[in-house]
Short mmCIF file of C-alpha atoms in Angstrom, two decimals:
data_model
loop_
_atom_site.label_atom_id
_atom_site.label_comp_id
_atom_site.label_asym_id
_atom_site.label_seq_id
_atom_site.Cartn_x
_atom_site.Cartn_y
_atom_site.Cartn_z
CA MET A 910 0.00 0.00 0.00
CA ARG A 911 1.48 3.30 -1.10
CA ARG A 912 1.50 6.25 1.28
CA LEU A 913 -0.30 9.49 0.36
CA PRO A 914 2.36 12.16 -0.26
CA PRO A 915 2.14 15.17 2.06
CA LEU A 916 1.54 17.60 -0.83
CA LEU A 917 -1.38 15.54 -2.10
CA LEU A 918 -2.73 15.44 1.45
CA ALA A 919 -2.46 19.21 1.69
CA ALA A 920 -4.26 19.69 -1.61
CA THR A 921 -7.01 17.30 -0.56
CA VAL A 922 -7.55 19.06 2.77
CA ALA A 923 -7.49 22.49 1.12
CA GLY A 924 -10.46 21.49 -0.97
CA CYS A 925 -12.44 21.03 2.24
CA ALA A 926 -11.73 24.53 3.58
CA PRO A 927 -14.67 26.07 5.44
CA THR A 928 -16.55 29.07 4.07
CA PRO A 929 -15.31 32.19 5.90
CA PRO A 930 -17.87 34.31 7.78
CA PRO A 931 -19.09 37.43 5.96
CA ALA A 932 -16.84 40.45 6.35
CA PRO A 933 -18.29 43.22 8.55
CA GLU A 934 -19.61 46.30 6.77
CA PRO A 935 -18.69 49.81 7.93
CA ALA A 936 -21.48 51.76 9.58
CA ALA A 937 -23.27 54.35 7.47
CA VAL A 938 -22.62 58.03 8.23
CA PRO A 939 -24.47 61.16 7.04
CA ALA A 940 -23.17 63.21 4.12
CA HIS A 941 -23.07 66.49 6.08
CA TRP A 942 -23.24 67.79 9.62
CA ARG A 943 -26.56 69.23 10.73
CA ALA A 944 -24.79 71.89 12.81
CA GLN A 945 -22.34 72.99 10.13
CA ALA A 946 -20.05 75.79 11.28
CA SER A 947 -20.19 79.00 9.22
CA ASP A 948 -17.01 80.91 9.95
CA THR A 949 -16.35 83.81 7.64
CA ARG A 950 -12.66 82.98 7.44
CA PRO A 951 -12.35 79.24 7.97
CA GLN A 952 -8.91 77.81 8.45
CA PRO A 953 -7.83 74.20 9.02
CA ALA A 954 -6.64 73.35 12.51
CA PRO A 955 -3.01 72.27 12.80
CA ALA A 956 -2.11 68.78 13.92
CA GLU A 957 -1.26 70.26 17.33
CA TRP A 958 -4.39 72.36 17.43
CA TRP A 959 -3.76 73.74 20.95
CA LYS A 960 -0.95 75.87 19.50
CA THR A 961 -3.69 77.99 17.95
CA PHE A 962 -4.02 79.61 21.39
CA ALA A 963 -0.44 80.94 21.01
CA ASP A 964 0.37 80.21 24.66
CA PRO A 965 3.90 78.84 25.24
CA GLN A 966 3.02 77.73 28.78
CA LEU A 967 0.13 75.64 27.47
CA ASP A 968 2.34 74.15 24.75
CA ARG A 969 4.92 73.09 27.35
CA LEU A 970 2.27 71.53 29.58
CA VAL A 971 0.77 69.49 26.73
CA ASP A 972 4.22 68.31 25.61
CA GLN A 973 5.11 67.31 29.16
CA ALA A 974 1.82 65.48 29.68
CA LEU A 975 2.28 63.51 26.45
CA ARG A 976 5.71 62.42 27.73
CA THR A 977 5.00 61.74 31.39
CA ASN A 978 1.27 61.12 31.84
CA ALA A 979 0.58 57.74 33.44
CA GLU A 980 -2.33 56.87 31.13
CA VAL A 981 -0.16 57.61 28.08
CA GLY A 982 2.52 55.33 29.51
CA GLN A 983 0.00 52.57 30.13
CA ALA A 984 -1.32 52.85 26.57
CA ALA A 985 2.22 52.67 25.18
CA ALA A 986 2.88 49.54 27.26
CA ARG A 987 -0.29 47.94 25.90
CA VAL A 988 0.98 48.58 22.38
CA LEU A 989 4.23 46.80 23.19
CA GLN A 990 2.29 43.87 24.64
CA ALA A 991 0.13 43.60 21.52
CA ARG A 992 3.15 43.79 19.23
CA ALA A 993 4.88 41.07 21.20
CA ALA A 994 1.78 38.88 20.90
CA GLN A 995 1.74 39.57 17.16
CA ALA A 996 5.39 38.55 16.85
CA GLY A 997 4.65 35.34 18.74
CA ALA A 998 1.70 34.52 16.45
CA GLU A 999 3.82 35.15 13.35
CA ALA A 1000 6.58 32.93 14.75
CA GLU A 1001 4.12 30.01 14.75
CA LEU A 1002 4.37 30.07 10.94
CA ARG A 1003 8.09 29.27 11.03
CA PRO A 1004 9.85 26.03 12.01
CA ALA A 1005 11.41 25.63 15.43
CA VAL A 1006 14.96 24.24 15.71
CA ASN A 1007 16.30 23.03 19.04
CA ALA A 1008 19.62 21.72 20.29
CA LEU A 1009 19.19 18.39 22.05
CA ALA A 1010 21.49 16.64 24.51
CA GLY A 1011 20.93 14.09 27.19
CA VAL A 1012 21.79 10.78 28.78
CA ASP A 1013 19.33 7.92 29.21
CA GLN A 1014 19.96 5.06 31.62
CA VAL A 1015 18.10 2.05 30.27
CA ARG A 1016 17.58 -1.55 31.29
CA LEU A 1017 16.96 -3.99 28.46
CA PRO A 1018 14.78 -6.94 29.50
CA ALA A 1019 15.64 -10.55 28.86
CA MET A 1020 14.54 -11.60 25.41
CA ARG A 1021 14.93 -14.27 22.80
CA LEU A 1022 15.86 -13.00 19.39
CA GLY A 1023 16.86 -15.04 16.35
CA GLY A 1024 16.96 -18.25 18.33
CA GLN A 1025 19.38 -16.72 20.81
CA ASN A 1026 18.68 -15.84 24.43
CA PHE A 1027 19.78 -12.44 25.78
CA ALA A 1028 20.13 -11.74 29.47
CA PRO A 1029 18.87 -8.49 31.02
CA GLU A 1030 21.33 -5.67 30.47
CA ASP A 1031 21.83 -2.18 31.92
CA ASP A 1032 23.18 0.40 29.49
CA THR A 1033 23.86 4.14 29.19
CA TRP A 1034 22.77 5.93 25.98
CA PRO A 1035 24.14 9.46 25.59
CA TYR A 1036 22.90 11.53 22.66
CA ALA A 1037 23.39 15.03 21.23
CA GLY A 1038 22.16 16.76 18.09
CA PHE A 1039 19.49 19.02 16.63
CA GLY A 1040 15.78 18.63 16.22
CA PHE A 1041 13.14 20.58 14.35
CA ASP A 1042 9.39 20.61 14.11
CA TYR A 1043 7.20 22.52 11.71
CA GLU A 1044 3.44 22.59 11.41
CA VAL A 1045 2.37 22.97 7.80
CA ASP A 1046 -0.32 25.65 7.70
CA LEU A 1047 -2.63 23.62 5.47
CA LEU A 1048 -5.70 25.85 5.53
CA GLY A 1049 -4.25 29.03 7.00
CA ARG A 1050 -5.18 28.49 10.65
CA LEU A 1051 -1.81 29.79 11.86
CA ALA A 1052 -1.94 32.66 9.36
CA LYS A 1053 -5.36 33.61 10.73
CA GLY A 1054 -3.86 33.72 14.21
CA ALA A 1055 -1.15 36.08 12.99
CA GLN A 1056 -3.74 38.20 11.18
CA SER A 1057 -5.88 38.46 14.32
CA ALA A 1058 -2.87 39.43 16.42
CA ALA A 1059 -1.93 42.11 13.87
CA GLY A 1060 -5.44 43.56 14.11
CA THR A 1061 -5.23 43.61 17.90
CA ALA A 1062 -1.86 45.38 17.70
CA ALA A 1063 -3.30 47.96 15.30
CA ALA A 1064 -6.23 48.51 17.69
CA ALA A 1065 -3.82 49.04 20.59
CA GLU A 1066 -1.96 51.67 18.56
CA PHE A 1067 -5.19 53.52 17.75
CA GLU A 1068 -6.16 53.35 21.42
CA ARG A 1069 -2.81 54.88 22.32
CA GLN A 1070 -3.56 57.74 19.92
CA GLN A 1071 -6.97 58.15 21.54
CA VAL A 1072 -5.42 58.40 25.00
CA ARG A 1073 -2.91 60.99 23.77
CA GLN A 1074 -5.68 63.08 22.23
CA SER A 1075 -7.78 62.80 25.38
CA VAL A 1076 -4.87 63.79 27.62
CA ALA A 1077 -4.02 66.78 25.42
CA GLN A 1078 -7.63 67.96 25.51
CA GLU A 1079 -7.82 67.48 29.29
CA VAL A 1080 -4.65 69.55 29.74
CA VAL A 1081 -6.12 72.33 27.60
CA LYS A 1082 -9.39 72.18 29.54
CA ALA A 1083 -7.70 72.34 32.95
CA TYR A 1084 -5.35 75.10 31.83
CA LEU A 1085 -8.20 77.23 30.48
CA GLU A 1086 -10.13 76.70 33.70
CA LEU A 1087 -7.12 77.83 35.69
CA ARG A 1088 -6.63 80.99 33.58
CA HIS A 1089 -10.37 81.66 33.69
CA ALA A 1090 -10.37 81.45 37.49
CA GLU A 1091 -7.34 83.77 37.68
CA ALA A 1092 -9.03 86.32 35.43
CA LEU A 1093 -12.24 86.20 37.47
CA SER A 1094 -10.31 86.54 40.73
CA GLU A 1095 -8.53 89.61 39.37
CA ILE A 1096 -11.70 91.31 38.21
CA ASP A 1097 -13.51 90.33 41.43
CA ALA A 1098 -10.80 92.15 43.35
CA ARG A 1099 -11.61 95.33 41.43
CA ARG A 1100 -15.33 94.72 41.84
CA ALA A 1101 -14.84 94.28 45.61
CA ASP A 1102 -13.13 97.69 45.82
CA LEU A 1103 -16.00 99.30 43.94
CA ALA A 1104 -18.60 97.51 46.09
CA GLU A 1105 -16.90 98.52 49.34
CA THR A 1106 -16.68 102.12 48.14
CA LEU A 1107 -20.37 102.03 47.25
CA ALA A 1108 -21.29 100.56 50.65
CA ALA A 1109 -19.30 103.26 52.42
CA GLN A 1110 -20.96 105.93 50.25
CA GLU A 1111 -24.42 104.60 51.07
CA ARG A 1112 -23.65 104.55 54.78
CA ARG A 1113 -22.59 108.21 54.60
CA ARG A 1114 -25.72 109.06 52.64
CA LEU A 1115 -27.81 107.22 55.25
CA ALA A 1116 -26.20 109.24 58.02
CA SER A 1117 -27.01 112.41 56.06
CA GLY A 1118 -30.59 111.34 55.46
CA LEU A 1119 -30.03 110.99 51.70
CA SER A 1120 -30.43 107.21 51.58
CA ASP A 1121 -32.30 104.45 53.36
CA ARG A 1122 -31.38 101.22 55.12
CA GLN A 1123 -32.49 99.07 52.17
CA ARG A 1124 -29.89 100.63 49.86
CA VAL A 1125 -27.20 100.17 52.51
CA ASN A 1126 -28.14 96.53 52.97
CA GLU A 1127 -28.08 95.96 49.20
CA ALA A 1128 -24.62 97.49 48.92
CA GLU A 1129 -23.25 95.45 51.82
CA ARG A 1130 -24.82 92.29 50.41
CA GLY A 1131 -23.10 93.05 47.11
CA VAL A 1132 -19.75 93.19 48.93
CA ARG A 1133 -20.37 89.79 50.50
CA ASP A 1134 -21.47 88.24 47.20
CA ILE A 1135 -18.36 89.46 45.43
CA ARG A 1136 -16.10 88.13 48.17
CA ILE A 1137 -17.84 84.74 47.93
CA ALA A 1138 -17.39 84.78 44.15
CA ARG A 1139 -13.70 85.60 44.53
CA ASN A 1140 -13.21 82.78 47.03
CA ARG A 1141 -14.96 80.43 44.61
CA ALA A 1142 -12.64 81.54 41.81
CA GLU A 1143 -9.59 80.95 44.01
CA ARG A 1144 -10.84 77.46 44.88
CA GLU A 1145 -11.49 76.64 41.22
CA ARG A 1146 -8.00 77.84 40.37
CA GLU A 1147 -6.43 75.46 42.87
CA LEU A 1148 -8.59 72.58 41.67
CA ALA A 1149 -7.52 73.25 38.09
CA ARG A 1150 -3.90 73.38 39.20
CA ALA A 1151 -4.32 70.01 40.93
CA ARG A 1152 -5.79 68.49 37.76
CA LEU A 1153 -2.92 69.87 35.69
CA ALA A 1154 -0.40 68.42 38.15
CA LEU A 1155 -2.07 65.02 37.87
CA LEU A 1156 -2.05 65.17 34.08
CA VAL A 1157 1.67 65.99 33.90
CA SER A 1158 2.48 63.59 36.76
CA ARG A 1159 4.00 66.21 39.06
CA PRO A 1160 3.23 67.46 42.57
CA ALA A 1161 0.96 70.50 42.45
CA ASP A 1162 3.35 72.64 44.52
CA THR A 1163 6.11 72.16 41.91
CA LEU A 1164 3.94 73.28 39.01
CA ALA A 1165 5.17 76.78 38.14
CA LEU A 1166 2.53 78.75 36.21
CA PRO A 1167 3.32 82.48 36.21
CA ASN A 1168 0.36 84.80 35.69
CA ARG A 1169 -0.08 85.99 32.16
CA THR A 1170 -2.28 88.50 30.37
CA ALA A 1171 -5.36 86.82 28.97
CA ALA A 1172 -5.38 86.77 25.18
CA THR A 1173 -8.30 86.36 22.80
CA PRO A 1174 -6.97 84.31 19.89
CA GLU A 1175 -8.55 84.21 16.47
CA LEU A 1176 -10.36 80.88 16.31
CA ALA A 1177 -12.19 79.31 13.41
CA VAL A 1178 -13.76 75.89 12.99
CA GLU A 1179 -14.23 74.18 9.64
CA PRO A 1180 -15.09 70.51 10.11
CA ASP A 1181 -14.46 68.11 7.27
CA LEU A 1182 -17.10 65.69 6.03
CA PRO A 1183 -18.54 63.19 8.52
CA ALA A 1184 -16.96 60.22 6.74
CA SER A 1185 -13.50 61.79 6.99
CA ALA A 1186 -13.96 62.92 10.59
CA VAL A 1187 -15.29 59.56 11.77
CA GLY A 1188 -12.60 57.71 9.85
CA ARG A 1189 -9.94 59.80 11.57
CA ARG A 1190 -11.24 59.13 15.08
CA PRO A 1191 -8.83 56.68 16.74
CA ASP A 1192 -11.55 55.17 18.93
CA VAL A 1193 -13.57 54.27 15.82
CA GLN A 1194 -10.50 52.84 14.11
CA ALA A 1195 -9.62 50.81 17.20
CA ALA A 1196 -13.14 49.38 17.39
CA TRP A 1197 -13.00 48.49 13.68
CA GLN A 1198 -9.66 46.70 14.03
CA ARG A 1199 -10.93 44.69 16.99
CA LEU A 1200 -14.03 43.76 14.98
CA LEU A 1201 -11.86 42.51 12.11
CA ALA A 1202 -9.71 40.53 14.54
CA ALA A 1203 -12.80 38.94 16.09
CA THR A 1204 -14.08 37.96 12.65
CA THR A 1205 -10.74 36.34 11.89
CA ASP A 1206 -10.89 34.46 15.20
CA ILE A 1207 -14.10 32.77 14.05
CA GLU A 1208 -12.31 31.45 10.96
CA ARG A 1209 -9.40 30.27 13.05
CA ALA A 1210 -11.72 28.44 15.45
CA GLU A 1211 -13.54 26.77 12.56
CA LEU A 1212 -10.23 25.56 11.11
CA GLU A 1213 -9.53 23.56 14.26
CA ARG A 1214 -11.97 20.96 12.90
CA TYR A 1215 -9.62 20.10 10.02
CA PRO A 1216 -6.46 17.97 9.85
CA ARG A 1217 -3.05 19.22 10.93
CA LEU A 1218 0.22 18.12 9.43
CA THR A 1219 3.45 18.38 11.43
CA LEU A 1220 6.94 17.67 10.10
CA THR A 1221 9.65 16.62 12.56
CA GLY A 1222 13.28 15.75 12.27
CA LEU A 1223 16.32 14.80 14.33
CA ALA A 1224 20.01 14.68 13.46
CA GLY A 1225 22.96 13.98 15.75
CA ILE A 1226 24.98 11.27 17.47
CA ALA A 1227 23.83 8.55 19.82
CA ALA A 1228 25.71 5.51 21.11
CA SER A 1229 25.73 2.87 23.76
CA GLY A 1230 28.14 4.44 26.21
CA PHE A 1231 30.28 7.54 25.78
CA SER A 1232 33.11 5.53 24.20
CA GLY A 1233 31.03 4.89 21.12
CA TRP A 1234 30.53 8.60 20.24
CA LEU A 1235 33.58 8.68 18.00
CA ALA A 1236 32.46 5.73 15.93
CA SER A 1237 31.27 6.47 12.41
CA ASP A 1238 28.02 4.62 12.92
CA ALA A 1239 27.07 6.88 15.89
CA VAL A 1240 25.73 9.56 13.51
CA GLY A 1241 22.07 9.24 12.66
CA TRP A 1242 19.02 11.17 11.52
CA LEU A 1243 15.27 10.88 11.47
CA VAL A 1244 12.58 12.68 9.43
CA GLY A 1245 8.91 12.15 9.95
CA ALA A 1246 5.47 13.53 9.23
CA ALA A 1247 2.43 13.19 11.46
CA GLY A 1248 -1.19 14.11 10.89
CA ARG A 1249 -3.96 14.71 13.39
CA LEU A 1250 -7.69 14.95 12.76
CA PRO A 1251 -10.21 15.63 15.54
CA LEU A 1252 -12.96 13.00 15.55
CA TYR A 1253 -14.69 13.62 18.85
CA ASP A 1254 -13.85 16.34 21.37
CA GLY A 1255 -17.05 16.57 23.40
CA GLY A 1256 -18.04 19.89 21.75
CA ARG A 1257 -14.87 21.83 22.62
CA ILE A 1258 -14.28 23.20 19.13
CA GLN A 1259 -17.91 24.21 18.65
CA ALA A 1260 -17.82 25.98 22.00
CA ARG A 1261 -14.78 27.96 20.87
CA VAL A 1262 -16.51 28.82 17.59
CA ASP A 1263 -19.63 29.98 19.43
CA ALA A 1264 -17.53 32.04 21.85
CA ALA A 1265 -15.66 33.67 18.95
CA ALA A 1266 -18.96 34.47 17.22
CA ALA A 1267 -20.31 36.06 20.41
CA VAL A 1268 -17.16 38.16 20.73
CA ARG A 1269 -17.58 39.25 17.11
CA ASP A 1270 -21.18 40.33 17.82
CA GLU A 1271 -20.04 42.28 20.87
CA ARG A 1272 -17.25 43.94 18.88
CA PHE A 1273 -19.68 44.85 16.10
CA ALA A 1274 -22.00 46.52 18.62
CA ALA A 1275 -19.00 48.35 20.13
CA TYR A 1276 -17.94 49.53 16.68
CA ARG A 1277 -21.41 50.87 15.84
CA ARG A 1278 -21.55 52.61 19.20
CA ALA A 1279 -18.17 54.22 18.57
CA VAL A 1280 -19.33 55.53 15.20
CA TYR A 1281 -22.60 56.98 16.45
CA LEU A 1282 -20.94 58.35 19.57
CA ALA A 1283 -18.41 60.13 17.35
CA LEU A 1284 -21.21 61.61 15.24
CA ALA A 1285 -23.11 62.75 18.33
CA GLU A 1286 -20.00 64.28 19.90
CA VAL A 1287 -19.17 66.27 16.77
CA GLU A 1288 -22.75 67.53 16.35
CA SER A 1289 -22.91 68.50 20.02
CA ALA A 1290 -19.51 70.18 19.92
CA LEU A 1291 -20.47 72.19 16.82
CA VAL A 1292 -23.66 73.37 18.51
CA GLU A 1293 -21.69 74.36 21.62
CA TRP A 1294 -19.16 76.19 19.43
CA GLN A 1295 -21.84 78.21 17.65
CA THR A 1296 -23.61 78.94 20.94
CA ALA A 1297 -20.37 80.09 22.56
CA ARG A 1298 -19.54 82.38 19.63
CA THR A 1299 -23.00 83.93 19.68
CA ALA A 1300 -22.90 84.36 23.47
CA LEU A 1301 -19.52 86.07 23.32
CA GLU A 1302 -20.73 88.52 20.67
CA PHE A 1303 -23.86 89.28 22.71
CA HIS A 1304 -22.05 89.80 25.99
CA ALA A 1305 -19.39 91.93 24.30
CA GLY A 1306 -22.19 94.21 23.08
CA GLN A 1307 -23.65 94.32 26.59
CA LEU A 1308 -20.26 95.27 28.01
CA ALA A 1309 -19.86 98.10 25.52
CA SER A 1310 -23.30 99.40 26.47
CA ARG A 1311 -22.53 99.23 30.22
CA ARG A 1312 -19.26 101.08 29.73
CA GLN A 1313 -21.01 103.79 27.74
CA ASP A 1314 -23.58 104.20 30.51
CA ALA A 1315 -20.81 104.51 33.11
CA ALA A 1316 -18.92 107.03 30.98
CA ARG A 1317 -22.02 109.20 30.51
CA ARG A 1318 -22.77 109.07 34.25
CA ALA A 1319 -19.15 110.08 35.01
CA GLU A 1320 -19.59 113.13 32.77
CA ALA A 1321 -22.87 113.92 34.53
CA LEU A 1322 -21.11 113.65 37.91
CA GLU A 1323 -18.51 116.20 36.81
CA LEU A 1324 -21.34 118.53 35.86
CA GLY A 1325 -23.05 117.92 39.21
CA ARG A 1326 -26.09 116.26 37.67
CA THR A 1327 -25.86 112.98 39.60
CA ASP A 1328 -24.28 111.54 42.72
CA ARG A 1329 -21.29 109.25 43.11
CA ALA A 1330 -23.37 106.31 44.32
CA GLU A 1331 -25.16 106.02 41.00
CA LEU A 1332 -21.82 106.15 39.14
CA LEU A 1333 -20.46 103.38 41.35
CA ARG A 1334 -23.50 101.23 40.59
CA LEU A 1335 -22.99 101.65 36.88
CA GLN A 1336 -19.28 100.90 37.22
CA LEU A 1337 -20.15 97.74 39.15
CA ALA A 1338 -22.59 96.73 36.41
CA ALA A 1339 -19.86 97.30 33.80
CA SER A 1340 -17.35 95.22 35.77
CA GLU A 1341 -19.92 92.44 36.13
CA ALA A 1342 -20.48 92.55 32.36
CA GLU A 1343 -16.71 92.36 31.90
CA ALA A 1344 -16.58 89.22 34.04
CA THR A 1345 -19.37 87.75 31.91
CA VAL A 1346 -17.40 88.51 28.74
CA ILE A 1347 -14.30 86.87 30.21
CA THR A 1348 -16.33 83.76 31.03
CA ALA A 1349 -17.86 83.73 27.54
CA GLY A 1350 -14.41 84.05 25.99
CA TYR A 1351 -13.08 81.07 27.89
CA GLN A 1352 -16.22 79.09 27.09
CA ARG A 1353 -15.55 79.79 23.41
CA MET A 1354 -12.01 78.45 23.76
CA GLN A 1355 -13.29 75.38 25.60
CA ALA A 1356 -15.85 74.82 22.82
CA TYR A 1357 -13.09 75.12 20.22
CA ALA A 1358 -11.03 72.50 22.05
CA ALA A 1359 -14.06 70.21 22.30
CA VAL A 1360 -14.65 70.46 18.53
CA GLN A 1361 -11.05 69.55 17.75
CA ARG A 1362 -11.22 66.60 20.13
CA ALA A 1363 -14.54 65.42 18.67
CA LEU A 1364 -13.08 65.62 15.16
CA GLY A 1365 -10.25 63.31 16.21
CA ARG A 1366 -7.51 65.91 15.90
#
C-alpha cells in the first residue's frame, strides 16, 4: 500500500476549507453635519491644534503630559504587549529548531531474538544533536492567528492615539479653567473695591438722610457676594492646578505657572465631512480593528476541525556508552510527518466557535456605538461652538453698552447732575459685564477644544 504524499494530502484538505464568515460592513454616516459651522474665514486646525491659542506655557504643559502622563505610559505599554503577541503569532508560521542533549539510563529486559537468548542488560545511551518541528499551515489556521494578532496590535496603537488626544484635551481644559479662574479673581478684586466704596458711600448718605437702610443693605450684600465669588474663583484655580499636576504627573506645589495676560486668539472651525472625521477618530478605528480581529478568530476556530500536518526531524549522534561517540556509525538522523484529525472532542471546538462568534457580535456593537458616539460628539460640539460664539458677541455688546452708561454718568457727575453712588452702581454693572465677557471668551475656547477633540484631531 502506497502512502499518500504530504503535498497531495495538503491539496485534498485544502479542498475542504470552510466558508469564511461574511466580512463586517462599515457603519453608514451622514453626508453632512446638521450643525455645520459657518465661519467667515475658515482655516484648518493644525495637527497640534492647541498651539492655535499661542500660549507657550500651554504648549509646554501638553508636551510634558504627552511624555510623562501615566495613562499615556500605560497605553504605550499595551501597544508593546500587543506587538509582542503579534510577533509570537507570526513565529508560529516558522519552524522551530532546538539543540538536544541528554543521557538515558536504560535496562533492556531478557529476550529471545533469532533463536538466541539475551540476558537483562543495563546500558547508558548518551545523545546530542538538533531537532526541528514545523506545522504545515494547510488551511491558514496559523496565518489567521497572525492576522488576528496584527489587528489587535493595530487597535492598541489607535487606542494609544486616543489616549494621547484625550490627555491633550484634558490639559487644555484644565489650563483654560485655571486661567479663567485667575481672570475672574482679578476682576472680582476690582469689583470688591467698587462695592466697598459704594457701601461706604451709602452709609454716609444714610447718616445724612439721603439714603435708606435698604440701599445700605443691598450694597453690603453686594460686597459679601463678590467676596464669595472671589473665594470660589480661588478654589477653582487650585482645583484646576491640581488636575494639571495630575495630568503631567508632578506634585501641584512644583507646578510653576506664572500669571499671564489673557489673550483672545482668532479661532475658526471648519469641520471636514462626517466620513473623513469619523474615519480619523482613533476610537472608531480601534473598534474596527478589533471587529476585524474577532471575525478572523471565528475562521481560526472553525479551522480547528480540520487535519493538521506536522513535520519533525532529528540529526545527531547517539551511542551505547560515551566511548562509542567517535564511531562512524554513531551519527544518525530521522525525518517524519504526522497528521492529526479531531474525531470527537465533546463539543470543545464548537464551543470555541460559538464564543468567537459572540465576541464578534459584541465587537460589532461596540464599533457601531463608537461611530454613532463620534457623530453625536461632533454635532454636540459644533452646537456648543456656535452657541459660545454667539454668546460672546452678545455679551461683548452688553459690556460696551454698560461702559457707555458709566462714561455718561461720570460726565454727569462732573457737571453735578448725579451723585457718586449712581456712578459706582454703573461701574459695578460694567465690571460684572466684563466678568461675563471673560467667562464667555473662555467658554468659546473650551468649545473650540471640544470640537477639535470630537473631530479626532
